[in-house]
Amino acid sequence: MMVPEALALSAVLFCIGVVGVLTRRNAIIIFMCVELMLNAVNLSFVAFSRLYGMTGQVFVVFVMTVAAAEAAVGLAIIISIFRHRQTVDLTNINLLKG
Amino acid sequence: MPNFFYELHFYLFGLFAIASALTFVTRKSPVAAALWLVSTMFSLAALYVMMDAHFIGAIQVLVYAGAIMVVFLFVVMLLNLGHPDELSDLRGKWGRLAAGLLGLAILAQVMALSRTRPEASLVQSDFDRLAELRGENAVAAIAKPLFSDHLLAFELTSVLLLVAIVGAVVIGKRRAST
C-alpha cells in the first residue's frame, strides 16, 4: 500500500525542514521551513490513516488549522519586529541573549 | 496490489516533492522560496489523493497552497526586504556543517523508527477501509468522525482560531502613541 515509502518521504521532507530552520537566518524563511515540517507530519498522518482508519485524516485537518493560526500570529510578530528593528535577520534579534 | 503506473506516479510526485523542498531551502529570495514551497505542497496534495485522502488533498491545495502561502507572500511584499543579492541569510560554514550533521542524524533516527512493524491488532483490513470510503462520499468519511468522536477538539479549534485572529490583530496593529 506504499505506506513505508510515504513514511520515508515524510522523514526526508521533515529533515529538509529541520536543516532549513538551522541554516537560514531570515525569519520568514524559517517560518516556511516550519510549514514544510508540518506538511511532512501530515503526510505520515495520511499514510497511517491507510492502515488505521480515518482518524489520521481528521488529525490532518486539526494540524492544518493550527498551522494557519500559527502562520497568522507568527507573521504578525515578524511584522511588529520589523517595525522596531528594520530587519528580520534572527542574529540581530538578541535581546534575550546573556 | 498496486499497479505499475500507480507506483511510478507515486515515486514521481515523491521525488518532485523532495527536489522542490531542496530548492526551497537553498533559495536566497523569499519569494522564490515561497513558490518552491507551493510546488512541494502541490505534489504532496497529489500524493494525498493517491493515498485515498481526496478531501485532504483538496484542502491542502485550498488552505495551504492557497491561503497560508498567500499570507506569507503578502508579508514578504509588506516588508520589502531588498534585493536578494544583498541578503545572504545563510549561516556560516560551521553552522551549516553542524546543521547538516544534525539533519542527517535526525533522518537516520526517523528512518529507523519508520521501519517498525505496525501493531497488527490495530490495522484495518483493506476491505474495511474501502467499504468506509465507498459507503459515503469523501467528505462524509472525514466529517463523521470529526463531528462525533472529535467534537470537543473541533470546538476547541474554533476557540484557537478566534484567539489567533484577535492576537494577530493586536500584535500587528500600529500603536497610535508611538
Short mmCIF file of C-alpha atoms in Angstrom, two decimals, chain B residues 24 38 49 73 80 154 157:
data_model
loop_
_atom_site.label_atom_id
_atom_site.label_comp_id
_atom_site.label_asym_id
_atom_site.label_seq_id
_atom_site.Cartn_x
_atom_site.Cartn_y
_atom_site.Cartn_z
CA PHE B 24 13.13 25.79 -1.45
CA VAL B 38 3.94 25.86 -3.05
CA VAL B 49 -5.18 11.93 -3.49
CA LEU B 73 3.81 36.36 0.19
CA ASN B 80 10.14 44.86 1.17
CA PHE B 154 -13.19 20.63 16.89
CA THR B 157 -10.01 24.51 17.49
#
